[in-house]
Amino acid sequence: MVGTGVFAEIFDGDLDVFKYYSEGEWKKSSSGKSVAIINPTTRKTQYKVQACTQEEVNKVMETAKSAQKLWAKTPLWKRAELLHKAASILKEHKAPIAECLVKEIAKPSKDAVTEVVRSGDLVSYCAEEGVRILGEGKFLVSDSFPGNQRTKYCLSSKIPLGVILAIPPFNYPVNLAVSKIAPALIAGNSLVLKPPTQGSVAALHMVHCFHLAGFPKGLISCVTGKGSEIGDFLTMHPGVGCISFTGGDTGIAISKKAGMIPLQMELGGKDACIVLEDADLDLVAANIIKGGFSYSGQRCTAVKVVLVMESVADTLVEKVKAKVAKLTVGPPEDDCDITPVVSESSANFIEGLVIDAKKKGATFCQQYRRDGNLIWPLLLDNVRPDMRIAWEEPFGPVLPVIRINSVEEGIHHCNASNFGLQGCVFTKDINKAMLISDAMETGTVQINSAPARGPDHFPFQGLRDSGIGSQGITNSITMMTKIKTTVINLPTPSYTMG
Ligand code: G3H
């Protein structure tokens, strides 16, 4: 299914490698080199993609620039129409794209399908929202400001930024790509996509759905290859008008190197779950499992530290332990809850955090177990602030529990983190929940539910090292535009009318 049927043209069967997308065509790189995509489950090469050159990046930027000029003049309703078409093609081909997600990033098979469907919905919603918000402007008259007469009429509207560079992460190579592509296009921008290596093939299939929808040549491009070879070249390219990045620390490095252009950054999170004495502990346990262990904890919005009041900690830990025991562990093809983490280096990093916690006396609620990239779910109780896992994000199925003696202690831990993405609080007292939400220095606080980005039209933002700007469909469209004003100047009246 992958690279066949309608997707046959994106694959070079002779060389067994996927092509890149430039000038509306699927091409082979002149480098003659490819990059291997390692299946996290088998740890063997699953696919290969082109290692694009800097010259090919230059070409893509050049065509993106000229395609954008025409696209910006294309009526908004027509841009929306093409996005709707792409959304339905994407959903129609959910099976092969989901298959890529299973093989490239070990996403459980049902979640892989959900990611593609959610992406189609995002694109459609974005088309509709774009028509609403980009069709509106603002009108000001001058006599509302002291000293002015009613002689100036100011009309403002939103215009595109130019070429948007989109860099999504491995954990949502389709959804977090379209969350950048759709707002960019509806707003009249062109788009250059650099997919993550693990996830490239899913992203190439997704791009082909946009190709099949009939977008103009050069408006969308997708270059693949090693970040070490084309990463800086892309992010520092003078043709780029805005960067939308989701990922880890690389985003901080990009922010320091990028020029004077708008940046949208969604970086890491150490999302805290504060549990009060009056919380519904069954609800908390269910949300800790969903929030902490779905996609094996490889979500920036995963619950990454539980801060529970000592008086209810024993009961909560027992409830979570019982649920952890029921999680299925194994290959993504079997739709297991816990699947291999994305790479061997990720698994080694997670193991480092576990060893550090063990040395410093954390209580292991399960035995630590690893087979290749597969790490069994692990709850670590009695974690203390001197342990690395109290602060670092494992991006894996390992969850620390810190017992607290006051709500203030929990808020303090949450706010002392260098991250500030999301957090959650569990209590039956809405007044307390609101006060705690105000005190937690994170982009979002969920009351009585685990952190999550969706629904995809909700604002989504991180404080401190968790990001720059706010995402969510409406915010992303706005972010990918600038304001243009035209002022109509009337002659100053020499007499008062009427
Ligand atoms: O990994 C970062 C994603 O933005 C998380 O999205 O909350 O839908 O899993 P999610």
Short mmCIF file of C-alpha atoms and ligand atoms in Angstrom, two decimals:
data_model
loop_
_atom_site.label_atom_id
_atom_site.label_comp_id
_atom_site.label_asym_id
_atom_site.label_seq_id
_atom_site.Cartn_x
_atom_site.Cartn_y
_atom_site.Cartn_z
CA MET A 1 0.00 0.00 0.00
CA VAL A 2 2.83 2.42 0.92
CA GLY A 3 4.35 4.00 -2.21
CA THR A 4 1.93 2.20 -4.54
CA GLY A 5 -1.36 3.00 -6.33
CA VAL A 6 -1.91 6.76 -6.37
CA PHE A 7 1.33 7.08 -4.41
CA ALA A 8 3.45 5.22 -6.98
CA GLU A 9 4.98 8.42 -8.37
CA ILE A 10 6.50 9.40 -5.01
CA PHE A 11 8.60 6.21 -4.95
CA ASP A 12 11.62 5.23 -7.03
CA GLY A 13 11.31 1.45 -7.25
CA ASP A 14 14.72 0.98 -8.91
CA LEU A 15 16.62 2.64 -6.10
CA ASP A 16 14.07 1.73 -3.41
CA VAL A 17 13.90 5.30 -2.17
CA PHE A 18 11.16 7.92 -1.76
CA LYS A 19 11.47 11.12 -3.80
CA TYR A 20 11.26 14.72 -2.60
CA TYR A 21 8.72 17.29 -3.82
CA SER A 22 9.76 20.44 -5.64
CA GLU A 23 8.17 22.60 -8.39
CA GLY A 24 5.05 20.43 -8.24
CA GLU A 25 7.00 17.28 -9.15
CA TRP A 26 8.46 14.26 -7.40
CA LYS A 27 12.23 14.27 -7.86
CA LYS A 28 15.43 12.42 -7.10
CA SER A 29 18.17 14.40 -5.43
CA SER A 30 21.34 15.11 -7.39
CA SER A 31 23.25 14.10 -4.24
CA GLY A 32 22.65 10.46 -5.15
CA LYS A 33 22.52 9.89 -1.39
CA SER A 34 19.68 8.75 0.79
CA VAL A 35 18.82 8.77 4.48
CA ALA A 36 17.64 5.56 6.14
CA ILE A 37 14.52 5.45 8.27
CA ILE A 38 14.87 2.87 10.99
CA ASN A 39 11.77 0.99 12.08
CA PRO A 40 11.77 1.44 15.89
CA THR A 41 10.33 -2.05 16.38
CA THR A 42 12.61 -4.10 14.14
CA ARG A 43 15.54 -1.64 14.39
CA LYS A 44 16.18 -2.30 10.72
CA THR A 45 15.97 0.08 7.74
CA GLN A 46 12.31 0.37 6.76
CA TYR A 47 12.42 3.13 4.14
CA LYS A 48 14.86 5.50 2.52
CA VAL A 49 14.39 9.16 1.55
CA GLN A 50 16.44 11.58 -0.52
CA ALA A 51 19.31 13.49 1.05
CA CYS A 52 18.55 16.86 -0.56
CA THR A 53 21.35 19.32 -1.28
CA GLN A 54 21.63 23.02 -0.47
CA GLU A 55 21.22 23.81 -4.19
CA GLU A 56 17.92 21.92 -4.15
CA VAL A 57 16.84 23.92 -1.10
CA ASN A 58 17.71 27.12 -2.98
CA LYS A 59 15.57 26.03 -5.93
CA VAL A 60 12.64 25.20 -3.67
CA MET A 61 12.89 28.62 -2.00
CA GLU A 62 13.03 30.39 -5.33
CA THR A 63 9.93 28.64 -6.68
CA ALA A 64 8.10 29.02 -3.35
CA LYS A 65 8.67 32.76 -3.59
CA SER A 66 7.25 33.15 -7.09
CA ALA A 67 4.36 30.71 -6.51
CA GLN A 68 3.37 32.69 -3.42
CA LYS A 69 2.95 35.93 -5.35
CA LEU A 70 0.25 34.37 -7.55
CA TRP A 71 -1.33 32.40 -4.70
CA ALA A 72 -1.81 35.57 -2.64
CA LYS A 73 -3.98 36.88 -5.50
CA THR A 74 -6.04 33.67 -5.66
CA PRO A 75 -9.50 34.33 -4.14
CA LEU A 76 -9.86 33.20 -0.56
CA TRP A 77 -12.86 30.98 -1.35
CA LYS A 78 -10.75 29.17 -3.96
CA ARG A 79 -7.90 28.60 -1.53
CA ALA A 80 -10.45 27.18 0.91
CA GLU A 81 -11.93 24.96 -1.78
CA LEU A 82 -8.54 23.39 -2.54
CA LEU A 83 -7.88 22.81 1.16
CA HIS A 84 -11.22 21.02 1.52
CA LYS A 85 -10.27 18.85 -1.44
CA ALA A 86 -6.88 18.01 0.11
CA ALA A 87 -8.60 17.15 3.40
CA SER A 88 -10.91 14.66 1.78
CA ILE A 89 -8.10 13.04 -0.27
CA LEU A 90 -6.05 12.75 2.93
CA LYS A 91 -8.87 11.00 4.76
CA GLU A 92 -9.57 8.76 1.79
CA HIS A 93 -5.97 7.53 1.95
CA LYS A 94 -5.73 7.17 5.69
CA ALA A 95 -4.72 3.51 5.52
CA PRO A 96 -1.35 3.78 3.70
CA ILE A 97 -0.42 6.94 5.62
CA ALA A 98 -1.25 5.24 8.92
CA GLU A 99 0.85 2.27 7.82
CA CYS A 100 3.85 4.59 7.45
CA LEU A 101 3.25 5.93 10.97
CA VAL A 102 3.21 2.40 12.34
CA LYS A 103 6.46 1.45 10.59
CA GLU A 104 8.36 4.72 10.99
CA ILE A 105 7.48 5.88 14.49
CA ALA A 106 5.83 2.78 16.00
CA LYS A 107 2.54 4.58 16.55
CA PRO A 108 -0.16 2.07 17.60
CA SER A 109 -2.25 1.28 14.52
CA LYS A 110 -5.54 2.81 15.73
CA ASP A 111 -3.80 6.02 16.88
CA ALA A 112 -2.07 6.19 13.50
CA VAL A 113 -5.43 6.21 11.69
CA THR A 114 -6.77 8.77 14.19
CA GLU A 115 -3.82 11.06 13.45
CA VAL A 116 -4.63 11.09 9.72
CA VAL A 117 -8.38 11.62 10.21
CA ARG A 118 -7.74 14.37 12.77
CA SER A 119 -5.42 15.99 10.23
CA GLY A 120 -8.10 16.00 7.55
CA ASP A 121 -10.53 17.58 9.99
CA LEU A 122 -7.93 20.18 10.92
CA VAL A 123 -7.40 21.15 7.27
CA SER A 124 -11.17 21.51 6.67
CA TYR A 125 -11.72 23.54 9.83
CA CYS A 126 -8.78 25.74 8.88
CA ALA A 127 -10.28 26.43 5.46
CA GLU A 128 -13.55 27.52 7.06
CA GLU A 129 -11.91 29.56 9.80
CA GLY A 130 -9.65 31.24 7.25
CA VAL A 131 -12.63 32.35 5.19
CA ARG A 132 -14.17 33.82 8.34
CA ILE A 133 -11.18 35.64 9.81
CA LEU A 134 -9.31 36.63 6.68
CA GLY A 135 -12.46 37.97 5.08
CA GLU A 136 -12.71 40.58 7.83
CA GLY A 137 -10.71 43.75 8.27
CA LYS A 138 -10.84 46.82 10.49
CA PHE A 139 -11.98 50.35 9.80
CA LEU A 140 -10.83 53.33 11.89
CA VAL A 141 -11.68 57.01 11.59
CA SER A 142 -9.23 59.69 12.67
CA ASP A 143 -11.43 61.92 14.85
CA SER A 144 -11.39 59.36 17.66
CA PHE A 145 -7.81 60.49 18.42
CA PRO A 146 -7.31 63.93 20.06
CA GLY A 147 -6.53 66.82 17.72
CA ASN A 148 -7.79 65.05 14.59
CA GLN A 149 -10.72 65.79 12.37
CA ARG A 150 -12.72 63.14 10.54
CA THR A 151 -10.49 63.33 7.49
CA LYS A 152 -8.64 60.02 7.57
CA TYR A 153 -10.17 56.61 7.06
CA CYS A 154 -7.89 53.71 7.89
CA LEU A 155 -8.60 50.28 6.39
CA SER A 156 -6.63 47.31 7.67
CA SER A 157 -6.55 43.71 6.56
CA LYS A 158 -4.37 40.65 7.00
CA ILE A 159 -1.84 39.84 4.28
CA PRO A 160 0.50 36.84 3.95
CA LEU A 161 4.07 36.72 5.24
CA GLY A 162 5.59 34.98 2.19
CA VAL A 163 7.32 31.61 2.45
CA ILE A 164 6.58 29.64 5.61
CA LEU A 165 9.10 27.00 6.69
CA ALA A 166 7.35 24.18 8.57
CA ILE A 167 9.33 21.74 10.70
CA PRO A 168 7.13 19.20 12.50
CA PRO A 169 8.32 16.56 15.02
CA PHE A 170 8.53 12.79 14.74
CA ASN A 171 5.59 12.11 17.05
CA TYR A 172 2.97 13.79 14.80
CA PRO A 173 4.65 13.99 11.38
CA VAL A 174 1.27 14.34 9.65
CA ASN A 175 -0.90 16.23 12.11
CA LEU A 176 1.72 18.72 13.22
CA ALA A 177 2.71 19.23 9.58
CA VAL A 178 -0.82 20.06 8.43
CA SER A 179 -1.30 22.27 11.50
CA LYS A 180 1.34 24.47 9.85
CA ILE A 181 0.58 23.83 6.16
CA ALA A 182 -3.16 24.59 6.24
CA PRO A 183 -2.96 27.97 8.07
CA ALA A 184 -0.03 29.00 5.88
CA LEU A 185 -1.89 28.24 2.65
CA ILE A 186 -5.27 29.66 3.56
CA ALA A 187 -3.51 32.89 4.54
CA GLY A 188 -1.93 33.15 1.08
CA ASN A 189 1.57 31.94 1.93
CA SER A 190 3.65 29.27 0.22
CA LEU A 191 5.04 26.42 2.26
CA VAL A 192 8.31 24.53 2.50
CA LEU A 193 8.14 21.42 4.63
CA LYS A 194 11.15 19.73 6.23
CA PRO A 195 9.69 16.60 7.83
CA PRO A 196 11.41 14.79 10.69
CA THR A 197 13.55 11.87 9.45
CA GLN A 198 11.40 9.33 11.33
CA GLY A 199 8.03 10.25 9.86
CA SER A 200 9.32 11.54 6.48
CA VAL A 201 7.54 8.89 4.46
CA ALA A 202 4.18 9.53 6.13
CA ALA A 203 4.73 13.24 5.49
CA LEU A 204 5.59 12.62 1.81
CA HIS A 205 2.35 10.66 1.39
CA MET A 206 0.44 13.50 3.04
CA VAL A 207 2.10 16.05 0.72
CA HIS A 208 1.04 13.93 -2.25
CA CYS A 209 -2.58 14.33 -1.13
CA PHE A 210 -2.11 18.12 -1.46
CA HIS A 211 -0.50 17.50 -4.89
CA LEU A 212 -3.51 15.44 -5.98
CA ALA A 213 -5.84 18.22 -4.81
CA GLY A 214 -4.27 20.42 -7.50
CA PHE A 215 -2.43 23.20 -5.66
CA PRO A 216 -0.30 25.35 -7.99
CA LYS A 217 3.22 24.13 -8.79
CA GLY A 218 5.88 25.28 -6.35
CA LEU A 219 3.39 26.44 -3.71
CA ILE A 220 4.13 23.44 -1.51
CA SER A 221 7.53 21.77 -1.38
CA CYS A 222 8.97 19.04 0.77
CA VAL A 223 12.71 18.54 1.20
CA THR A 224 14.11 15.57 3.06
CA GLY A 225 17.54 14.89 4.42
CA LYS A 226 19.79 15.22 7.41
CA GLY A 227 19.18 18.20 9.65
CA SER A 228 22.94 18.42 10.08
CA GLU A 229 23.32 19.07 6.32
CA ILE A 230 20.34 21.22 5.39
CA GLY A 231 18.86 22.21 8.79
CA ASP A 232 20.72 25.49 9.40
CA PHE A 233 20.72 26.25 5.69
CA LEU A 234 16.92 26.08 5.68
CA THR A 235 16.24 27.93 8.92
CA MET A 236 18.73 30.72 8.11
CA HIS A 237 17.70 30.98 4.46
CA PRO A 238 16.96 34.59 3.42
CA GLY A 239 13.88 33.41 1.49
CA VAL A 240 12.09 32.24 4.64
CA GLY A 241 9.44 34.63 5.98
CA CYS A 242 8.38 32.68 9.07
CA ILE A 243 9.35 29.46 10.84
CA SER A 244 6.83 27.18 12.51
CA PHE A 245 8.69 24.50 14.44
CA THR A 246 7.62 21.76 16.82
CA GLY A 247 10.19 19.65 18.58
CA GLY A 248 12.82 19.79 21.28
CA ASP A 249 15.85 21.89 22.16
CA THR A 250 16.65 22.40 18.47
CA GLY A 251 13.89 25.02 18.53
CA ILE A 252 15.87 27.11 21.01
CA ALA A 253 18.92 26.95 18.73
CA ILE A 254 16.79 27.89 15.69
CA SER A 255 15.32 30.87 17.59
CA LYS A 256 18.81 32.18 18.26
CA LYS A 257 19.93 31.82 14.63
CA ALA A 258 16.79 32.88 12.74
CA GLY A 259 16.65 36.39 11.35
CA MET A 260 14.03 39.06 12.04
CA ILE A 261 11.06 36.88 11.13
CA PRO A 262 8.04 35.66 13.09
CA LEU A 263 8.62 32.39 14.92
CA GLN A 264 6.12 29.86 16.17
CA MET A 265 7.80 27.35 18.45
CA GLU A 266 6.28 24.45 20.30
CA LEU A 267 9.04 22.81 22.31
CA GLY A 268 9.14 20.46 25.29
CA GLY A 269 6.97 20.13 28.35
CA LYS A 270 7.17 18.72 31.87
CA ASP A 271 3.44 18.78 32.33
CA ALA A 272 2.54 18.52 36.01
CA CYS A 273 -0.55 16.81 37.36
CA ILE A 274 -1.50 18.26 40.76
CA VAL A 275 -3.84 16.02 42.75
CA LEU A 276 -5.74 17.46 45.74
CA GLU A 277 -7.19 15.49 48.66
CA ASP A 278 -10.79 15.84 47.45
CA ALA A 279 -10.07 14.63 43.89
CA ASP A 280 -11.99 11.76 42.32
CA LEU A 281 -9.06 9.32 42.42
CA ASP A 282 -10.56 6.94 39.84
CA LEU A 283 -10.83 9.82 37.40
CA VAL A 284 -7.26 10.88 38.24
CA ALA A 285 -5.89 7.36 37.74
CA ALA A 286 -7.65 7.02 34.37
CA ASN A 287 -6.23 10.37 33.24
CA ILE A 288 -2.73 9.56 34.46
CA ILE A 289 -2.79 6.40 32.37
CA LYS A 290 -4.16 8.17 29.30
CA GLY A 291 -2.06 11.28 29.81
CA GLY A 292 1.17 9.61 30.89
CA PHE A 293 1.29 6.46 28.80
CA SER A 294 -0.56 7.03 25.51
CA TYR A 295 1.87 6.70 22.60
CA SER A 296 4.32 5.50 25.26
CA GLY A 297 4.61 8.99 26.78
CA GLN A 298 6.03 10.48 23.56
CA ARG A 299 3.83 13.58 23.58
CA CYS A 300 4.87 17.06 24.65
CA THR A 301 1.54 17.23 26.46
CA ALA A 302 1.99 13.91 28.29
CA VAL A 303 1.60 13.97 32.07
CA LYS A 304 5.28 14.01 33.02
CA VAL A 305 5.15 14.41 36.79
CA VAL A 306 2.39 13.62 39.28
CA LEU A 307 2.33 15.91 42.34
CA VAL A 308 -0.07 14.26 44.78
CA MET A 309 -1.08 15.21 48.31
CA GLU A 310 0.53 12.75 50.72
CA SER A 311 -2.80 11.88 52.38
CA VAL A 312 -4.21 10.34 49.17
CA ALA A 313 -0.94 9.26 47.54
CA ASP A 314 -1.01 5.58 48.65
CA THR A 315 -4.55 5.12 47.31
CA LEU A 316 -3.79 6.88 44.03
CA VAL A 317 -0.55 4.96 43.44
CA GLU A 318 -2.38 1.65 44.00
CA LYS A 319 -5.10 2.62 41.51
CA VAL A 320 -2.53 3.68 38.88
CA LYS A 321 -0.49 0.50 39.47
CA ALA A 322 -3.56 -1.63 38.84
CA LYS A 323 -4.16 0.16 35.54
CA VAL A 324 -0.50 0.00 34.48
CA ALA A 325 -0.68 -3.78 34.92
CA LYS A 326 -3.43 -3.87 32.30
CA LEU A 327 -1.49 -1.94 29.62
CA THR A 328 -0.54 -4.09 26.66
CA VAL A 329 3.09 -3.96 25.60
CA GLY A 330 4.34 -4.93 22.15
CA PRO A 331 4.39 -4.02 18.46
CA PRO A 332 2.37 -1.12 17.04
CA GLU A 333 0.86 -3.44 14.40
CA ASP A 334 -0.97 -5.23 17.26
CA ASP A 335 -2.25 -1.87 18.47
CA CYS A 336 -0.51 -2.31 21.82
CA ASP A 337 -0.75 0.51 24.36
CA ILE A 338 3.00 0.62 24.87
CA THR A 339 5.14 0.31 21.74
CA PRO A 340 8.88 0.78 21.14
CA VAL A 341 10.15 4.34 21.60
CA VAL A 342 11.35 6.07 18.46
CA SER A 343 15.06 5.28 18.60
CA GLU A 344 17.78 3.53 20.49
CA SER A 345 19.20 6.85 21.70
CA SER A 346 15.76 7.78 23.13
CA ALA A 347 15.58 4.42 24.91
CA ASN A 348 19.09 4.94 26.30
CA PHE A 349 18.18 8.42 27.53
CA ILE A 350 15.08 7.10 29.29
CA GLU A 351 17.13 4.32 30.85
CA GLY A 352 19.62 6.91 32.13
CA LEU A 353 16.81 8.70 33.99
CA VAL A 354 15.59 5.41 35.45
CA ILE A 355 19.08 4.42 36.67
CA ASP A 356 19.56 7.86 38.25
CA ALA A 357 16.20 7.55 40.07
CA LYS A 358 17.10 4.06 41.29
CA LYS A 359 20.46 5.21 42.67
CA LYS A 360 18.77 8.07 44.50
CA GLY A 361 16.12 5.85 46.12
CA ALA A 362 12.88 6.13 44.09
CA THR A 363 10.32 3.38 44.70
CA PHE A 364 9.82 1.20 41.61
CA CYS A 365 6.14 0.22 41.34
CA GLN A 366 7.03 -2.28 38.58
CA GLN A 367 10.24 -3.96 37.64
CA TYR A 368 12.22 -2.00 35.05
CA ARG A 369 12.20 -3.92 31.79
CA ARG A 370 13.59 -3.14 28.34
CA ASP A 371 13.96 -5.09 25.12
CA GLY A 372 15.63 -3.05 22.36
CA ASN A 373 13.59 0.14 22.02
CA LEU A 374 10.65 -1.32 23.91
CA ILE A 375 10.41 -0.11 27.50
CA TRP A 376 7.71 -1.50 29.75
CA PRO A 377 5.55 1.11 31.55
CA LEU A 378 7.05 2.20 34.84
CA LEU A 379 5.66 4.26 37.70
CA LEU A 380 8.29 5.70 40.03
CA ASP A 381 6.96 6.65 43.47
CA ASN A 382 8.64 8.79 46.15
CA VAL A 383 10.61 10.75 43.56
CA ARG A 384 12.48 13.67 45.09
CA PRO A 385 13.66 16.96 43.54
CA ASP A 386 17.29 15.82 43.48
CA MET A 387 16.44 13.15 40.87
CA ARG A 388 16.80 14.04 37.20
CA ILE A 389 13.40 12.57 36.38
CA ALA A 390 11.76 15.18 38.62
CA TRP A 391 12.73 17.82 36.03
CA GLU A 392 13.68 16.21 32.71
CA GLU A 393 11.17 14.88 30.19
CA PRO A 394 11.73 11.20 29.47
CA PHE A 395 9.51 11.17 26.36
CA GLY A 396 8.88 7.56 27.22
CA PRO A 397 6.60 5.36 29.36
CA VAL A 398 8.20 6.26 32.70
CA LEU A 399 6.25 8.46 35.09
CA PRO A 400 7.49 9.98 38.37
CA VAL A 401 5.25 10.60 41.39
CA ILE A 402 6.25 13.27 43.89
CA ARG A 403 4.35 13.34 47.18
CA ILE A 404 3.55 16.85 48.38
CA ASN A 405 2.35 18.22 51.73
CA SER A 406 0.71 21.38 50.42
CA VAL A 407 -0.78 22.68 47.21
CA GLU A 408 1.84 25.46 47.29
CA GLU A 409 4.58 22.83 47.16
CA GLY A 410 3.01 21.40 43.97
CA ILE A 411 2.63 24.81 42.34
CA HIS A 412 6.21 25.66 43.30
CA HIS A 413 7.54 22.50 41.63
CA CYS A 414 5.50 23.18 38.49
CA ASN A 415 6.72 26.79 38.26
CA ALA A 416 10.37 25.94 39.01
CA SER A 417 10.56 23.90 35.78
CA ASN A 418 12.26 25.45 32.77
CA PHE A 419 9.21 24.22 30.84
CA GLY A 420 5.74 25.74 30.98
CA LEU A 421 3.59 23.98 28.41
CA GLN A 422 0.52 22.54 30.10
CA GLY A 423 -0.46 21.30 33.54
CA CYS A 424 -3.53 19.86 35.17
CA VAL A 425 -5.24 19.94 38.52
CA PHE A 426 -7.72 17.46 39.97
CA THR A 427 -10.18 18.64 42.64
CA LYS A 428 -13.95 18.83 43.11
CA ASP A 429 -13.63 22.44 44.30
CA ILE A 430 -13.84 24.71 41.23
CA ASN A 431 -12.82 27.77 43.26
CA LYS A 432 -9.59 26.10 44.33
CA ALA A 433 -9.04 24.82 40.80
CA MET A 434 -9.32 28.33 39.37
CA LEU A 435 -6.90 29.75 41.94
CA ILE A 436 -4.40 26.97 41.21
CA SER A 437 -4.82 27.47 37.47
CA ASP A 438 -3.99 31.16 37.93
CA ALA A 439 -0.93 30.26 39.98
CA MET A 440 0.46 27.63 37.58
CA GLU A 441 2.82 29.28 35.11
CA THR A 442 1.97 27.17 32.07
CA GLY A 443 0.36 27.99 28.72
CA THR A 444 -2.71 25.90 29.55
CA VAL A 445 -4.13 24.34 32.71
CA GLN A 446 -6.66 21.54 32.38
CA ILE A 447 -9.10 21.13 35.25
CA ASN A 448 -10.01 17.48 35.92
CA SER A 449 -8.45 16.11 32.74
CA ALA A 450 -5.01 15.27 31.42
CA PRO A 451 -3.15 17.84 29.32
CA ALA A 452 -3.83 17.75 25.57
CA ARG A 453 -3.42 20.04 22.59
CA GLY A 454 -6.77 19.29 20.99
CA PRO A 455 -9.38 20.03 19.89
CA ASP A 456 -7.12 21.58 17.31
CA HIS A 457 -8.85 24.96 17.24
CA PHE A 458 -8.08 25.60 20.92
CA PRO A 459 -5.19 27.99 21.60
CA PHE A 460 -2.01 26.07 22.41
CA GLN A 461 1.08 27.74 23.79
CA GLY A 462 4.00 27.25 26.12
CA LEU A 463 5.83 29.56 28.47
CA ARG A 464 9.60 29.72 29.09
CA ASP A 465 11.49 26.97 27.20
CA SER A 466 8.19 25.45 26.02
CA GLY A 467 7.77 27.84 23.16
CA ILE A 468 7.08 31.11 21.42
CA GLY A 469 3.67 32.26 20.24
CA SER A 470 0.33 30.53 20.35
CA GLN A 471 -0.93 27.78 18.07
CA GLY A 472 -4.40 26.42 17.44
CA ILE A 473 -6.03 26.99 14.06
CA THR A 474 -7.16 30.59 14.54
CA ASN A 475 -3.94 31.72 16.19
CA SER A 476 -1.80 30.02 13.57
CA ILE A 477 -3.65 31.70 10.69
CA THR A 478 -3.25 35.08 12.38
CA MET A 479 0.38 34.41 13.17
CA MET A 480 1.12 33.64 9.53
CA THR A 481 -0.13 37.04 8.40
CA LYS A 482 0.80 40.65 8.93
CA ILE A 483 -1.40 43.72 9.05
CA LYS A 484 -1.55 46.00 6.06
CA THR A 485 -3.28 49.35 6.28
CA THR A 486 -4.41 51.84 3.67
CA VAL A 487 -5.37 55.34 4.78
CA ILE A 488 -7.78 57.41 2.73
CA ASN A 489 -7.06 61.10 3.30
CA LEU A 490 -9.86 63.56 2.67
CA PRO A 491 -9.34 67.31 2.30
CA THR A 492 -9.66 69.24 5.57
CA PRO A 493 -13.09 70.89 5.54
CA SER A 494 -12.94 74.71 5.43
CA TYR A 495 -16.40 75.02 7.01
CA THR A 496 -18.69 72.89 9.15
CA MET A 497 -21.31 71.03 7.14
CA GLY A 498 -24.97 71.01 8.11
O1 G3H B 1 3.78 16.38 21.20
C1 G3H B 1 3.20 17.45 21.12
C2 G3H B 1 1.83 17.52 20.60
O2 G3H B 1 1.49 18.86 20.31
C3 G3H B 1 0.84 16.93 21.55
O3 G3H B 1 -0.40 16.85 20.96
O4 G3H B 1 -1.85 16.66 22.98
O5 G3H B 1 -2.70 16.06 20.72
O6 G3H B 1 -1.03 14.61 21.85
P1 G3H B 1 -1.55 15.99 21.67
#
